[in-house]
Coordinates of N, CA and C in Angstrom, one line a residue:
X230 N 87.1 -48.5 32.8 CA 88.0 -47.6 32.1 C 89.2 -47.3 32.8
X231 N 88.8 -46.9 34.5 CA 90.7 -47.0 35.1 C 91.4 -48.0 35.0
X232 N 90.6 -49.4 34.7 CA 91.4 -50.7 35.2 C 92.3 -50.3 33.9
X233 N 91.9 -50.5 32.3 CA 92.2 -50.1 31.0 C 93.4 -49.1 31.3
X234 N 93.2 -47.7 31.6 CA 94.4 -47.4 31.2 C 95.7 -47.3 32.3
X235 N 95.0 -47.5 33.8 CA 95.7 -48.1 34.7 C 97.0 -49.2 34.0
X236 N 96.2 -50.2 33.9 CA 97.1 -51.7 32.7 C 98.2 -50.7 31.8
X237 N 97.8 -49.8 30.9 CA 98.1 -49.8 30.0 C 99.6 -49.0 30.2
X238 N 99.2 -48.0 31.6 CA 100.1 -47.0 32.0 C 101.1 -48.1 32.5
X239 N 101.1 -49.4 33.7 CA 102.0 -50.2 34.2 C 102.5 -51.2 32.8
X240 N 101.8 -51.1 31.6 CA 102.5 -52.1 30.9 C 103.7 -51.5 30.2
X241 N 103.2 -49.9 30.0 CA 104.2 -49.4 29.4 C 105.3 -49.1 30.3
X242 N 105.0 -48.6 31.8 CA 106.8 -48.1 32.0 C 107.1 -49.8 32.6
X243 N 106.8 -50.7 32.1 CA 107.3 -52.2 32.9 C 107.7 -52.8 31.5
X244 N 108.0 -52.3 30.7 CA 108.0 -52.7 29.0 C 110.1 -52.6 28.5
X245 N 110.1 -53.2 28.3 CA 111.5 -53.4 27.5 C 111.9 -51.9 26.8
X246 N 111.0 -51.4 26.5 CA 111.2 -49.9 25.2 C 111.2 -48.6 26.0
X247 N 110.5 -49.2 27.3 CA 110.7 -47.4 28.4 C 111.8 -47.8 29.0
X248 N 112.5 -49.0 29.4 CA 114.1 -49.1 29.8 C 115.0 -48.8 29.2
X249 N 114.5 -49.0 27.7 CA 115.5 -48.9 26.7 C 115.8 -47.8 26.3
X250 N 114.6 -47.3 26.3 CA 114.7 -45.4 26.2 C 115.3 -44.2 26.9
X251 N 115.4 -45.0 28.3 CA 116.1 -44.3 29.3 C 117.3 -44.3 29.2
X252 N 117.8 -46.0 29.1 CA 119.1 -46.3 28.5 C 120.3 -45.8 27.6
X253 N 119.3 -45.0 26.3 CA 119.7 -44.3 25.5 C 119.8 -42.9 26.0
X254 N 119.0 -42.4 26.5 CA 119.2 -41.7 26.5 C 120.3 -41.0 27.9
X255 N 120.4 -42.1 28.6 CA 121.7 -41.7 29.2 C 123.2 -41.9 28.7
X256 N 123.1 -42.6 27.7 CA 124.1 -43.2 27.0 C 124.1 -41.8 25.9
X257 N 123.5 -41.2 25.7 CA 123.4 -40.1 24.4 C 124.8 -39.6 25.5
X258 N 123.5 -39.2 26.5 CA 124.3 -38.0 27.6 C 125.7 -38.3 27.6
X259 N 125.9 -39.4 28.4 CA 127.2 -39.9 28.8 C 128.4 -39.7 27.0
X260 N 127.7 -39.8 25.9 CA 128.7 -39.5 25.1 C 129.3 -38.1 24.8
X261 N 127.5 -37.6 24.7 CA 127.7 -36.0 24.4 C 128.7 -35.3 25.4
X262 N 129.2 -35.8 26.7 CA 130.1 -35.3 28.0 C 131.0 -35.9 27.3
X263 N 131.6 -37.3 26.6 CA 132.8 -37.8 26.3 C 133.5 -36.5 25.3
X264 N 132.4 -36.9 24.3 CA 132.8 -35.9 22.8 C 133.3 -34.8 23.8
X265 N 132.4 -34.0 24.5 CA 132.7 -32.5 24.8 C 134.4 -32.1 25.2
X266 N 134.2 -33.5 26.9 CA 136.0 -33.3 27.0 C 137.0 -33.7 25.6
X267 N 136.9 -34.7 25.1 CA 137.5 -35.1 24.1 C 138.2 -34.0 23.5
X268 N 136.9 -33.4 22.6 CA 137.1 -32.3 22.2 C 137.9 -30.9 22.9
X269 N 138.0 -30.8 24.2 CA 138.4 -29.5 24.8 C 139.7 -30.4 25.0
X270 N 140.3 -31.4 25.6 CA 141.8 -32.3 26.2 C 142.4 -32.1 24.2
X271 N 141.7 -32.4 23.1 CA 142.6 -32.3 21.9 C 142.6 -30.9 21.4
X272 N 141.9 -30.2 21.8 CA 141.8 -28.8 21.0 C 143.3 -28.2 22.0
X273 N 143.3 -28.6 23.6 CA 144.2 -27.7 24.6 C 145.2 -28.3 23.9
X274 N 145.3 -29.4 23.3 CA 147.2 -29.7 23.7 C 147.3 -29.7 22.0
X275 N 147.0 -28.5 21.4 CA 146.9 -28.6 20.5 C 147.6 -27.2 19.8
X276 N 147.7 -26.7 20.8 CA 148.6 -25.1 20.2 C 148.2 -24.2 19.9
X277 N 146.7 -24.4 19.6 CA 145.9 -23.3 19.8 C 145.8 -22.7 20.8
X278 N 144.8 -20.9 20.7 CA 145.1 -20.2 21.8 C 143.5 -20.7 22.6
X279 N 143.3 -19.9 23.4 CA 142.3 -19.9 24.1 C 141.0 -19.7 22.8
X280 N 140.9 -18.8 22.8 CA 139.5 -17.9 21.9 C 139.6 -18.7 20.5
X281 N 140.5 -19.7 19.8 CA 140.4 -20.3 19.2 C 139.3 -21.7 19.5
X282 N 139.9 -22.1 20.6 CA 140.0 -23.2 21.1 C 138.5 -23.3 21.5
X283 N 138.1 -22.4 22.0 CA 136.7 -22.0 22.5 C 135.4 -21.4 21.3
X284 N 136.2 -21.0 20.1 CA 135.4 -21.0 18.8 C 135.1 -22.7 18.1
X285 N 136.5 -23.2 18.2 CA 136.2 -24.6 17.3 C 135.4 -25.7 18.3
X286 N 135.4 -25.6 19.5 CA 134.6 -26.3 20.7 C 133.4 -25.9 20.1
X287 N 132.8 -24.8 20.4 CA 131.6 -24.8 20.3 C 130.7 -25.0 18.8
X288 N 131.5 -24.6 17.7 CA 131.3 -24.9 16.3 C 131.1 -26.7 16.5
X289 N 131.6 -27.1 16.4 CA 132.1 -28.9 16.3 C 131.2 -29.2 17.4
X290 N 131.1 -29.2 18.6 CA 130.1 -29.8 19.8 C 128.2 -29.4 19.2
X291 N 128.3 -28.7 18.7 CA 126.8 -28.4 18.7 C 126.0 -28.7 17.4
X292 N 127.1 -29.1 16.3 CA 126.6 -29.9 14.4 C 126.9 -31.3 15.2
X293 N 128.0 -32.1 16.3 CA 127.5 -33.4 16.8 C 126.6 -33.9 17.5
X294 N 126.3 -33.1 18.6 CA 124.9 -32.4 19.3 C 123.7 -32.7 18.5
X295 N 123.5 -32.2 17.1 CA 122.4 -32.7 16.6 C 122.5 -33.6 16.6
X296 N 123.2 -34.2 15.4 CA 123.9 -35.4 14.9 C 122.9 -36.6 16.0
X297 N 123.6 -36.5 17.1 CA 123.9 -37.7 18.4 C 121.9 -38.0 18.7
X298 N 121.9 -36.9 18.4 CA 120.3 -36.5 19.5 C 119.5 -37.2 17.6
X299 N 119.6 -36.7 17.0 CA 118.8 -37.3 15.8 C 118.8 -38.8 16.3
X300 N 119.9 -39.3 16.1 CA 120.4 -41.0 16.2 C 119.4 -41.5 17.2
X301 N 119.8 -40.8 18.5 CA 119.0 -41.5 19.7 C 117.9 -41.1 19.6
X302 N 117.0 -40.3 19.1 CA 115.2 -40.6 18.8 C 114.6 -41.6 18.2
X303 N 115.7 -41.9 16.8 CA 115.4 -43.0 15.9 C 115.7 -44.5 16.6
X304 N 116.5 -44.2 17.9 CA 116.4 -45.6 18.4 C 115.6 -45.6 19.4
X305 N 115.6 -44.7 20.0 CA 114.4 -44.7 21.3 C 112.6 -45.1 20.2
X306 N 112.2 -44.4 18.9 CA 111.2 -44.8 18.5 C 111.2 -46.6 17.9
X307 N 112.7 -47.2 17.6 CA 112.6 -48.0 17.2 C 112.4 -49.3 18.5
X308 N 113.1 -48.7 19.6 CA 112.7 -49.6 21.1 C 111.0 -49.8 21.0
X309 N 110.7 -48.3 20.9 CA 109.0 -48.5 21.5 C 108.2 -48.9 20.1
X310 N 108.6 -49.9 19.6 CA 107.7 -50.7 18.8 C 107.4 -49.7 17.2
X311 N 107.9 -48.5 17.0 CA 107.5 -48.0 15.7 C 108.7 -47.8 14.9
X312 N 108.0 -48.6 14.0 CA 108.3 -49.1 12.6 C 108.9 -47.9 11.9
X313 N 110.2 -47.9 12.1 CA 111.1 -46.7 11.7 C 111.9 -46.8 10.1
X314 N 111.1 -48.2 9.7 CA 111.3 -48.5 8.0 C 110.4 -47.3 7.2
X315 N 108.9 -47.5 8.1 CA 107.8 -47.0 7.2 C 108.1 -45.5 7.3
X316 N 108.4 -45.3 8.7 CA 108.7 -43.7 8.4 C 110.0 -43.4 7.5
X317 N 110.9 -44.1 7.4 CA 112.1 -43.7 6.7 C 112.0 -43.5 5.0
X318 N 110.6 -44.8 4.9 CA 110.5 -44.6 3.2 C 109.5 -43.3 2.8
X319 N 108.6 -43.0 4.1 CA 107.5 -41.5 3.6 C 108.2 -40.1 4.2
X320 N 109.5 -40.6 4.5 CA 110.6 -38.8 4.6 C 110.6 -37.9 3.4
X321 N 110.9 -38.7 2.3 CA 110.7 -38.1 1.5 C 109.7 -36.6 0.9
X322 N 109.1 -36.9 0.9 CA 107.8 -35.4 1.0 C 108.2 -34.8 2.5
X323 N 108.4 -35.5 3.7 CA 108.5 -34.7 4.9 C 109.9 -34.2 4.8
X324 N 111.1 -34.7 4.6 CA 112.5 -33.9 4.3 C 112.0 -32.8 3.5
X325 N 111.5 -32.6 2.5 CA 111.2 -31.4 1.7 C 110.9 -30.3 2.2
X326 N 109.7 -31.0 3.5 CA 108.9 -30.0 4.4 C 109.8 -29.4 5.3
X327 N 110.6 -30.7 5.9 CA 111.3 -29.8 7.2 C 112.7 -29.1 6.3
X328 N 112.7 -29.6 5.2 CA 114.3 -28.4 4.6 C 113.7 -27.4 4.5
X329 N 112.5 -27.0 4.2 CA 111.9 -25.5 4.2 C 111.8 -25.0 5.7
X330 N 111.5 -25.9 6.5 CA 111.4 -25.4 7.8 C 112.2 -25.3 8.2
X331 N 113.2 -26.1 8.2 CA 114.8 -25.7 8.8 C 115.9 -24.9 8.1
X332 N 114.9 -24.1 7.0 CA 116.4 -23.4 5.9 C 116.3 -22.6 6.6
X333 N 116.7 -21.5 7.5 CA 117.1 -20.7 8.3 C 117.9 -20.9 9.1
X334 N 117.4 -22.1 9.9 CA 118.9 -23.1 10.9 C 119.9 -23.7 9.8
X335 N 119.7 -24.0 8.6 CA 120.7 -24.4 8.0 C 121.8 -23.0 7.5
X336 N 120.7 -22.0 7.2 CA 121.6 -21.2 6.7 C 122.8 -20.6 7.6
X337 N 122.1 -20.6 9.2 CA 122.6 -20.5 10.1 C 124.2 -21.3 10.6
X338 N 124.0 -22.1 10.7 CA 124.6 -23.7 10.7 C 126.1 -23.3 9.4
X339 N 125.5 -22.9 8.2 CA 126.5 -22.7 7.3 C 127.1 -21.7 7.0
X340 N 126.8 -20.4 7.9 CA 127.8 -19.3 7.5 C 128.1 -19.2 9.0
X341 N 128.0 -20.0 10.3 CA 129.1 -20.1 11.5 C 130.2 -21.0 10.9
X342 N 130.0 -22.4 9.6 CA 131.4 -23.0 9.5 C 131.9 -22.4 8.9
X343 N 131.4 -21.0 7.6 CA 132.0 -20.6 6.8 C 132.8 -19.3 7.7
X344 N 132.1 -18.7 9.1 CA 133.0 -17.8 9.7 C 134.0 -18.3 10.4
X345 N 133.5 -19.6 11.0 CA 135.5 -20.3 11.8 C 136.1 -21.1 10.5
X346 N 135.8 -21.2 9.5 CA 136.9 -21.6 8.6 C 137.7 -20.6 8.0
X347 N 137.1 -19.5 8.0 CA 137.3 -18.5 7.3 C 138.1 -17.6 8.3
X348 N 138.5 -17.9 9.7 CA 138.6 -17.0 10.8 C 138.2 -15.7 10.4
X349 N 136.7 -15.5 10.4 CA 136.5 -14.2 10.4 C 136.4 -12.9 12.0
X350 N 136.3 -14.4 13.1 CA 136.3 -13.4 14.4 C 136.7 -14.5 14.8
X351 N 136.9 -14.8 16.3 CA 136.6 -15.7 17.2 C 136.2 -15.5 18.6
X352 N 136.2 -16.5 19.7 CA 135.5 -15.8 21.1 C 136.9 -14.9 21.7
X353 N 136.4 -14.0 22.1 CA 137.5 -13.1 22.6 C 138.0 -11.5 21.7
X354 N 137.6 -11.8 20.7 CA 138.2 -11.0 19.6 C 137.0 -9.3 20.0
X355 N 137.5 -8.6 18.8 CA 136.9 -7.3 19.1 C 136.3 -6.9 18.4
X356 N 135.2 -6.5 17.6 CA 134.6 -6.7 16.5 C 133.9 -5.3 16.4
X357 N 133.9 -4.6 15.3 CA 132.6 -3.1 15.0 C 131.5 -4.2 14.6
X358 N 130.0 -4.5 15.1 CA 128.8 -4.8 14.7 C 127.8 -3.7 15.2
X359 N 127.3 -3.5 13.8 CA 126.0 -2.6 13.8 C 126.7 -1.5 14.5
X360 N 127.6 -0.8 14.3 CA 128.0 0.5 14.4 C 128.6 0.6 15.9
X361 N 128.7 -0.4 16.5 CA 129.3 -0.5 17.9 C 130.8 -1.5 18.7
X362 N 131.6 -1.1 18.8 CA 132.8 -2.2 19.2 C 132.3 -3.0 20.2
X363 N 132.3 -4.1 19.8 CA 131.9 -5.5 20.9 C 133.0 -6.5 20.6
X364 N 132.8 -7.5 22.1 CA 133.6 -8.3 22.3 C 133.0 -9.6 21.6
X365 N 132.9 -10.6 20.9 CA 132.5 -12.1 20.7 C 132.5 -12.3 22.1
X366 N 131.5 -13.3 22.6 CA 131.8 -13.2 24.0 C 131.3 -15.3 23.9
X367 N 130.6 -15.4 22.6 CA 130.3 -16.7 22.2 C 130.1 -16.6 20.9
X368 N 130.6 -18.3 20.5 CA 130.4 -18.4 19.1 C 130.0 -20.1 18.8
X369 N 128.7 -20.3 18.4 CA 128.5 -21.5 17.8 C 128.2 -21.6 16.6
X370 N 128.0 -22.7 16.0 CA 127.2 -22.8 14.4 C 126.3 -22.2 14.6
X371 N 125.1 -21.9 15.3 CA 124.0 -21.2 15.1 C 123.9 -19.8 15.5
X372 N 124.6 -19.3 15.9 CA 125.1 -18.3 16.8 C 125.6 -17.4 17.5
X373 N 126.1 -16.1 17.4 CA 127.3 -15.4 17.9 C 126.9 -14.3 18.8
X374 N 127.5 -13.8 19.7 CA 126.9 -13.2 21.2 C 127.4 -12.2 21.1
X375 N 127.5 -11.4 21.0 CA 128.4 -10.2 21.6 C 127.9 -8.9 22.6
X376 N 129.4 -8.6 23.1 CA 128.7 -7.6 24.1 C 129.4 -6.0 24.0
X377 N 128.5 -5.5 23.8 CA 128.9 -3.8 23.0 C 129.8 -3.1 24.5
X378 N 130.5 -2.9 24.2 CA 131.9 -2.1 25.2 C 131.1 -0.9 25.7
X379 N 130.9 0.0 24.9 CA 129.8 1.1 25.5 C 128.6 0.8 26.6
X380 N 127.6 0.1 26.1 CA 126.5 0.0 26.8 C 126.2 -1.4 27.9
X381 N 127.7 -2.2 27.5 CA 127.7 -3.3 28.3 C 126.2 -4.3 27.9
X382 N 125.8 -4.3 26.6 CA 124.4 -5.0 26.5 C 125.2 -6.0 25.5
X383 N 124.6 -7.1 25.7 CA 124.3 -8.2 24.4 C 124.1 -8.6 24.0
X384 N 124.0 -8.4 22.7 CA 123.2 -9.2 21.4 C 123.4 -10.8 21.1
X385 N 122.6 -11.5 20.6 CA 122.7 -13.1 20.0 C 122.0 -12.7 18.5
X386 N 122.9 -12.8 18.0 CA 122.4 -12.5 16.4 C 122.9 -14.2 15.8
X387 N 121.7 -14.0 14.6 CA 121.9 -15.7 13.9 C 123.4 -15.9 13.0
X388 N 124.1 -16.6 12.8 CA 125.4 -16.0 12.0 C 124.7 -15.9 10.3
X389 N 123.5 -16.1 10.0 CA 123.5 -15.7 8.1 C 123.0 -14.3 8.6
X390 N 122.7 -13.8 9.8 CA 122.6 -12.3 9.6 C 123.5 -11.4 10.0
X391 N 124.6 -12.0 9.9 CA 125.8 -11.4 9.6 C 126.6 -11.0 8.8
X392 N 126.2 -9.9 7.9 CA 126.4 -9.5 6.7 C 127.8 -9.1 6.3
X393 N 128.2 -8.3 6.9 CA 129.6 -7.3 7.2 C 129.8 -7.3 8.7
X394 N 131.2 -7.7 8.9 CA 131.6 -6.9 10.2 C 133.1 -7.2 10.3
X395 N 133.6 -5.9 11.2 CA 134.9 -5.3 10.9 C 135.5 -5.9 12.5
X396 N 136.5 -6.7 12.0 CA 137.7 -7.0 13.2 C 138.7 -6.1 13.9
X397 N 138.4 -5.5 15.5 CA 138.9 -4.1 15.6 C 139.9 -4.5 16.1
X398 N 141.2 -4.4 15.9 CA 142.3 -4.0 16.9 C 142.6 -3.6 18.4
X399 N 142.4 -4.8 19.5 CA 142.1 -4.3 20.8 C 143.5 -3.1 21.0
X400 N 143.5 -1.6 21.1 CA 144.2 -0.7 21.5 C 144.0 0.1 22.7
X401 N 145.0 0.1 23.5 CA 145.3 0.7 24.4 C 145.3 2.0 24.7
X402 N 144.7 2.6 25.5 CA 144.6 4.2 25.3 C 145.2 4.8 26.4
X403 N 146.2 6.0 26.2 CA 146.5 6.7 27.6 C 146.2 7.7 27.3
X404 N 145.1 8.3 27.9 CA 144.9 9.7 28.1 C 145.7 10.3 29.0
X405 N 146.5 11.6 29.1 CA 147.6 12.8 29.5 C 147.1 14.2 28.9
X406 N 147.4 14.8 29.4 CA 147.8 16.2 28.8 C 149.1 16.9 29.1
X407 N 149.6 17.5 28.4 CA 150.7 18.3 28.1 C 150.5 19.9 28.5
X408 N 151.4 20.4 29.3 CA 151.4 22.0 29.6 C 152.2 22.4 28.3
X409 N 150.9 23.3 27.6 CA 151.8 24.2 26.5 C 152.5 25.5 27.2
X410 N 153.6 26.1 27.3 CA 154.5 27.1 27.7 C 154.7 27.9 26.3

């Protein structure tokens, strides 16, 4: 029985599909770093400001992020010998399953594009959430961070549970007093 899976362990990482697997998946890597600068060298010389620039980054890098990473499973399963026809034709019932399982991340996913299309905030901005002035401190499709000015804490709230929220005007304050005579 050790000889068996001894064999079985040396056939598989000496096999064409555990090379190939690695292959990809450094090749994912190596793009998902291309995309990334790509994306930050066109967004900089692009005229936008910073906190723009740093909202549409991370919106755009993380819906190709899936994207990239879906692709490279279906080729890593198709290196190691499984028949990625047969699963493609019984998705059907399983898409059903995982759109119920993933409607949360989707809803997610769709009201971060509908808040950077919509510029409803971006990273840097100043925001009243849940009754407190915070900074956006990050913003992705799934995602928005902020850090409350008072208590210095911060939240990661999903962006479909972001119902209302009010864009504050960063103002300057000088406290003085005046001698009344």
């Amino acid at each position: 029985m050790k000889d068996s899976l001894l064999d079985t362990l040396l056939n598989f990482f000496t096999s064409k599909g555990f090379y190939g697997s690695i292959i990809v998946i450094l090749v994912t890597m190596f793009i998902l770093r291309v995309i990334k600068q790509y994306l930050i060298k066109k967004v900089a010389y692009s005229g936008k400001d910073e906190q723009h620039r740093n909202t549409f980054i991370g919106v755009i890098f993380s819906v190709l992020q899936y994207l990239i990473i879906i692709l490279a499973v279906v080729i890593i399963l198709h290196l190691n010998g499984i028949n990625i026809v047969s699963i493609l034709a019984g998705l059907g019932i399983g898409a059903a399953i995982v759109g119920l399982a993933l409607q949360d991340t989707l809803k997610d996913i769709i009201s971060g594009i509908n808040i950077y299309n919509n510029n409803f905030y971006k990273v840097g901005d100043m925001v009243k959430w849940n009754g407190e002035n915070c900074d956006v401190s990050y913003f992705s499709a799934r995602v928005t961070k902020f850090r409350a000015r008072a208590s210095n804490s911060t939240y990661t709230v999903c962006n479909s549970e972001i119902r209302s929220i009010e864009k504050v005007k960063d103002s300057r304050y000088l406290n003085f007093t005046l001698p009344f005579s």
